[in-house]
Short mmCIF file of C-alpha atoms in Angstrom, two decimals:
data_model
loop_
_atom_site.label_atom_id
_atom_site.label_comp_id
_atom_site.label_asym_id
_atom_site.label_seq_id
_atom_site.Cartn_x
_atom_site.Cartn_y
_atom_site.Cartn_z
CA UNK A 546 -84.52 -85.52 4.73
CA UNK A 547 -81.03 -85.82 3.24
CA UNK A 548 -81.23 -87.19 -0.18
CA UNK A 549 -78.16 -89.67 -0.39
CA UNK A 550 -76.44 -90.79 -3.97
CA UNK A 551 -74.00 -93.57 -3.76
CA UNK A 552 -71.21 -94.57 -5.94
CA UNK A 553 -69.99 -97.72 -6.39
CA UNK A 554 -67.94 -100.44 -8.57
CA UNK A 555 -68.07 -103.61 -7.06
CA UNK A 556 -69.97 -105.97 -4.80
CA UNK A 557 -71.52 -102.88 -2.83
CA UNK A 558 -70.87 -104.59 0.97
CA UNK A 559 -70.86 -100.70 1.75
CA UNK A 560 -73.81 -99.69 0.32
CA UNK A 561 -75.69 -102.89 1.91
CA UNK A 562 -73.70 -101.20 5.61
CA UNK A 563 -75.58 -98.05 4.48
CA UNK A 564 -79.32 -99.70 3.38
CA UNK A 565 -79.17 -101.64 6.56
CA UNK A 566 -78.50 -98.38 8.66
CA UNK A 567 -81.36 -97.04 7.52
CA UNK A 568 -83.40 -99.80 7.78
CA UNK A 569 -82.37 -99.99 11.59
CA UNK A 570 -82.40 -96.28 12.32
CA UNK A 571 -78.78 -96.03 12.70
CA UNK A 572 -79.05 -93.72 10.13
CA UNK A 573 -81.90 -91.05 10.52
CA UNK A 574 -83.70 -88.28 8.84
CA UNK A 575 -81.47 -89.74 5.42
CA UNK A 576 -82.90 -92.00 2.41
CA UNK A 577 -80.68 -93.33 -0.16
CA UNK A 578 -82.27 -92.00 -3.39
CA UNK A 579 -79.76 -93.87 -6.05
CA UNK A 580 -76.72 -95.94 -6.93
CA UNK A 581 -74.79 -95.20 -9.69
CA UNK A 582 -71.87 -97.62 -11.14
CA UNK A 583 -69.17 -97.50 -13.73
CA UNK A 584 -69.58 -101.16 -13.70
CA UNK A 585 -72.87 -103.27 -15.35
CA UNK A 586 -71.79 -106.44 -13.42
CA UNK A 587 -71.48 -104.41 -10.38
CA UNK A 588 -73.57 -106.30 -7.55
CA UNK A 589 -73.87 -103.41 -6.09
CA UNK A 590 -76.69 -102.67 -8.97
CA UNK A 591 -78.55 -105.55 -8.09
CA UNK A 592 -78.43 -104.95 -4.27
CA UNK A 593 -79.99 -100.97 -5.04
CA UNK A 594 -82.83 -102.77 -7.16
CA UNK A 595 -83.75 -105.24 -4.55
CA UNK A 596 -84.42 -102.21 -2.51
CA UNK A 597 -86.29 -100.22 -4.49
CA UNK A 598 -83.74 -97.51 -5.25
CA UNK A 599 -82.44 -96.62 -8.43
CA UNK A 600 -79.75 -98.46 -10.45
CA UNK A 601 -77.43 -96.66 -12.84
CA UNK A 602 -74.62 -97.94 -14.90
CA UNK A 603 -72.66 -95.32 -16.27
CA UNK A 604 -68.72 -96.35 -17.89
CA UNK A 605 -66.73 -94.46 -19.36
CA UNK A 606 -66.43 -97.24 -21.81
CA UNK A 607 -69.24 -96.35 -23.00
CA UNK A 608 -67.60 -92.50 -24.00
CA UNK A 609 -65.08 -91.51 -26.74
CA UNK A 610 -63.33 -89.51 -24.67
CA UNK A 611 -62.96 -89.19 -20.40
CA UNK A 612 -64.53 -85.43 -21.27
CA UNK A 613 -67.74 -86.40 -22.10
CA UNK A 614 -67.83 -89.56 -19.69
CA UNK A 615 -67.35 -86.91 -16.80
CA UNK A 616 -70.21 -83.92 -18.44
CA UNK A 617 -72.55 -87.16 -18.57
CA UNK A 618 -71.88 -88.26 -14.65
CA UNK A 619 -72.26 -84.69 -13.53
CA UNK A 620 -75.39 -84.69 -15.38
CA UNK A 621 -76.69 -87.88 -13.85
CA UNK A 622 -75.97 -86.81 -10.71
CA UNK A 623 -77.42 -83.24 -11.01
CA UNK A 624 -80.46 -85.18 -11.91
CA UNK A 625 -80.84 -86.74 -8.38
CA UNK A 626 -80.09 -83.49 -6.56
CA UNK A 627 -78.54 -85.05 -3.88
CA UNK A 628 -77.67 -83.76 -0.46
CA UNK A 629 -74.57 -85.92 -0.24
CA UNK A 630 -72.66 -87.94 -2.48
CA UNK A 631 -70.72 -91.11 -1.09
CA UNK A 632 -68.32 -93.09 -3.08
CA UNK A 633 -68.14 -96.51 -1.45
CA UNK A 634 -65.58 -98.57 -3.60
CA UNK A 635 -65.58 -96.17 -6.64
CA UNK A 636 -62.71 -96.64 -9.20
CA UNK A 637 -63.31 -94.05 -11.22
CA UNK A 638 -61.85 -90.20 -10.75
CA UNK A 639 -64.23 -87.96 -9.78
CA UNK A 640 -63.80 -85.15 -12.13
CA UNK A 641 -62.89 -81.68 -11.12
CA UNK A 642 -65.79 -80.37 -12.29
CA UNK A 643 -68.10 -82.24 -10.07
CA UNK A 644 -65.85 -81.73 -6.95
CA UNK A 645 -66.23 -77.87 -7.78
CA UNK A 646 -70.30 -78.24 -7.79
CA UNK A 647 -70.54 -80.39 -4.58
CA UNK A 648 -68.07 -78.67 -2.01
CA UNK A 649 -67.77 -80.79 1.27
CA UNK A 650 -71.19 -82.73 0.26
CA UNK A 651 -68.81 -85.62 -1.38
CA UNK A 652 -67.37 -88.22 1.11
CA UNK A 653 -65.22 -91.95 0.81
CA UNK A 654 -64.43 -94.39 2.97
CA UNK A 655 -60.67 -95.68 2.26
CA UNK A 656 -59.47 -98.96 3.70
CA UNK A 657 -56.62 -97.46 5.51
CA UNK A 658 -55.67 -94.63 8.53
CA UNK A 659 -55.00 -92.02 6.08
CA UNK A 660 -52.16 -91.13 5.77
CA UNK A 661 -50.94 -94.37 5.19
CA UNK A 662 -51.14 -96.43 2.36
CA UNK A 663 -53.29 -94.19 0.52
CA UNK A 664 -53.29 -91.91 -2.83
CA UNK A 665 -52.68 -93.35 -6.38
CA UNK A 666 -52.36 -96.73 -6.98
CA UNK A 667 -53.75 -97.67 -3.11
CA UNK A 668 -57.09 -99.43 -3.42
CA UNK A 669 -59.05 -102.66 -2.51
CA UNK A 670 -56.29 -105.11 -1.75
CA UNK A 671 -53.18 -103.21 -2.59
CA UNK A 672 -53.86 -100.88 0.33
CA UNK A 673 -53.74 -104.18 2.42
CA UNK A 674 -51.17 -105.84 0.70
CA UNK A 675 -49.20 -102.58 1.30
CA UNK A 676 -49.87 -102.65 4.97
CA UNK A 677 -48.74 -106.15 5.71
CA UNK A 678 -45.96 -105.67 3.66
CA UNK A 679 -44.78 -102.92 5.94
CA UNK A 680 -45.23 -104.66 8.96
CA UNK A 681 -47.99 -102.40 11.14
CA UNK A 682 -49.62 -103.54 14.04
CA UNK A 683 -52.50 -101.52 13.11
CA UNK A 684 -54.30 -100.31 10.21
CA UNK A 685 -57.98 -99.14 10.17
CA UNK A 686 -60.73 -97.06 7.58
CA UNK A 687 -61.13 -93.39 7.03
CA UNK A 688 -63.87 -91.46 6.20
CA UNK A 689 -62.75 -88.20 4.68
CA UNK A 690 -64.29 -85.37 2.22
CA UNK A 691 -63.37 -85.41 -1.18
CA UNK A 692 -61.56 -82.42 -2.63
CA UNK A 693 -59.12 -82.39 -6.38
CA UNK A 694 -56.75 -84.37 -4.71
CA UNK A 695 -56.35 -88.46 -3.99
CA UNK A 696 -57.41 -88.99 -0.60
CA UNK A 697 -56.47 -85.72 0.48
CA UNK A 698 -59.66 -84.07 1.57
CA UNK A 699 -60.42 -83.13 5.27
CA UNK A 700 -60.88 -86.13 7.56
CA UNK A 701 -64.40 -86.73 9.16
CA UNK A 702 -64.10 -90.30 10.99
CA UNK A 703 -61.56 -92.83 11.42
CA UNK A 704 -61.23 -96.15 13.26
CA UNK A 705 -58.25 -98.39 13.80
CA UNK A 706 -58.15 -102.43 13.12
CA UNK A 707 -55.60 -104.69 14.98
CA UNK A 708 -53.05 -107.21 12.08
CA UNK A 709 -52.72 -110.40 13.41
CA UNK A 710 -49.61 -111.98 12.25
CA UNK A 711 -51.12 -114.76 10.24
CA UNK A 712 -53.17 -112.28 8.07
CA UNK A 713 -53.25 -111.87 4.33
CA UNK A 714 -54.66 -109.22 2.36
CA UNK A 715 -57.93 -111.27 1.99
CA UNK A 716 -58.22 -111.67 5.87
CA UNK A 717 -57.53 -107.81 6.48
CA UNK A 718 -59.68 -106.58 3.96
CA UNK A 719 -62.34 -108.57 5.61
CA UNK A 720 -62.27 -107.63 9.03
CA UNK A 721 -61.75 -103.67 8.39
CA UNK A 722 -64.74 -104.07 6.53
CA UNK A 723 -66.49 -105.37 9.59
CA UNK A 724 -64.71 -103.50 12.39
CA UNK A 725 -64.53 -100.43 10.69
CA UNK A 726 -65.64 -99.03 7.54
CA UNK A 727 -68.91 -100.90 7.86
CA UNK A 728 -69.38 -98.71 11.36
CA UNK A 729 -68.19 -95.18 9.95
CA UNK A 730 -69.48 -95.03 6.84
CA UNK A 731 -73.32 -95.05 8.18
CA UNK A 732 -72.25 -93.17 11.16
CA UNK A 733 -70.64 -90.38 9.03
CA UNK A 734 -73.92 -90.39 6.95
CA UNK A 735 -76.11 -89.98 10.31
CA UNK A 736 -73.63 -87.12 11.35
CA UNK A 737 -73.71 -85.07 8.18
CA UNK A 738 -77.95 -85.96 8.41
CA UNK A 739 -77.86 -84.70 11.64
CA UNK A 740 -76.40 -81.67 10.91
CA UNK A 741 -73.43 -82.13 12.91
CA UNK A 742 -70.77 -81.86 10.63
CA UNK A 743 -69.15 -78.76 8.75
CA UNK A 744 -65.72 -78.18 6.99
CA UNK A 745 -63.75 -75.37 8.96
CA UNK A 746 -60.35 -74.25 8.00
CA UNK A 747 -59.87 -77.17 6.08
CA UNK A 748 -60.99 -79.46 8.73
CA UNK A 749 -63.88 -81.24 9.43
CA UNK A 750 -65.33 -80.35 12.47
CA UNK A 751 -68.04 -83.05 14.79
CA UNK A 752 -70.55 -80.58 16.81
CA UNK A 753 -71.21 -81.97 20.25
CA UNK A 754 -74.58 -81.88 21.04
#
């Protein structure tokens, strides 16, 4: 049984994608063991509680310095053990640190097809603001490993989402949730479950079965 962490800062629509998979069986031989957020208003907090799975604010508010914030998170989460970290609509950095003790067993989904409109500065609706401001027909979610760079890590899943020309940011964001990161995210989380999955070369690589 994988033991799952998630990471999140907002309303969790993500995590719910992932606690429904599992509910359904989309998602086997996997359990989702804890949520941890950066923010206490987070519903994404009160979405883990209503499912019996444990709810963890951590900011680095909270910290004097980003140093001790980071010791603290890689603490909390070596206290789960997990299997596999996923950060679903975490704004925080992931520190080096923590990157270095979880090799290929950290993933995110990012609301674009890396590698557009991704890296520093593109999240939540600037990556879609930054899409329809270029003009692109299509745009889409990625599901990648994490490594020490920003959205750079090897690329698991991705799926591609049509614009329509009256779109705005609001109206993308919205259905690439629904068409597509709501469908990879659990389906990257049943592949690595499944065993299916490895890092090769820098590349991750889907067994066929």
């Amino acid at each position: 049984m994988l033991n799952v962490l998630v990471c999140v800062s907002g309303g969790g629509t993500n995590l719910q994608a992932l606690i429904d998979a599992v509910k359904d069986g989309r998602i086997r031989n996997a359990r989702i063991t804890a949520v941890i957020s950066n923010n206490r208003s987070a519903h994404a907090l009160e979405r883990a509680k209503q499912n019996d799975i444990d709810a963890v604010c951590l900011s680095p508010k909270d910290f004097g310095e980003r140093a001790a914030f980071n010791r603290a998170l890689l603490e909390m989460v070596d206290s789960y053990a997990p299997d596999l970290i996923v950060l679903a609509g975490f704004l925080v950095n992931i520190p080096p640190e923590m990157i270095r003790a979880y090799p290929n067993r950290i993933i995110n989904i990012h609301p674009s097809l890396i590698p557009s409109f991704c890296g520093t500065g593109y999240y939540g609706l600037k990556v879609h603001e930054a899409a329809l401001a270029r003009g692109v027909k299509v745009t889409g979610a990625t599901v990648h490993f994490v490594d020490e760079g920003t959205d750079t890590g090897p690329i698991l899943l991705q799926k591609s989402v049509e614009v329509h020309a009256d779109d705005t940011p609001e109206s993308l964001q919205r259905r690439v949730m629904e068409e597509a990161e709501w469908i990879l995210l659990p389906k990257a989380v049943d592949l690595i479950a499944a065993g299916k999955v490895e890092v090769v070369d820098g590349k991750a690589v889907i067994r066929q079965e």
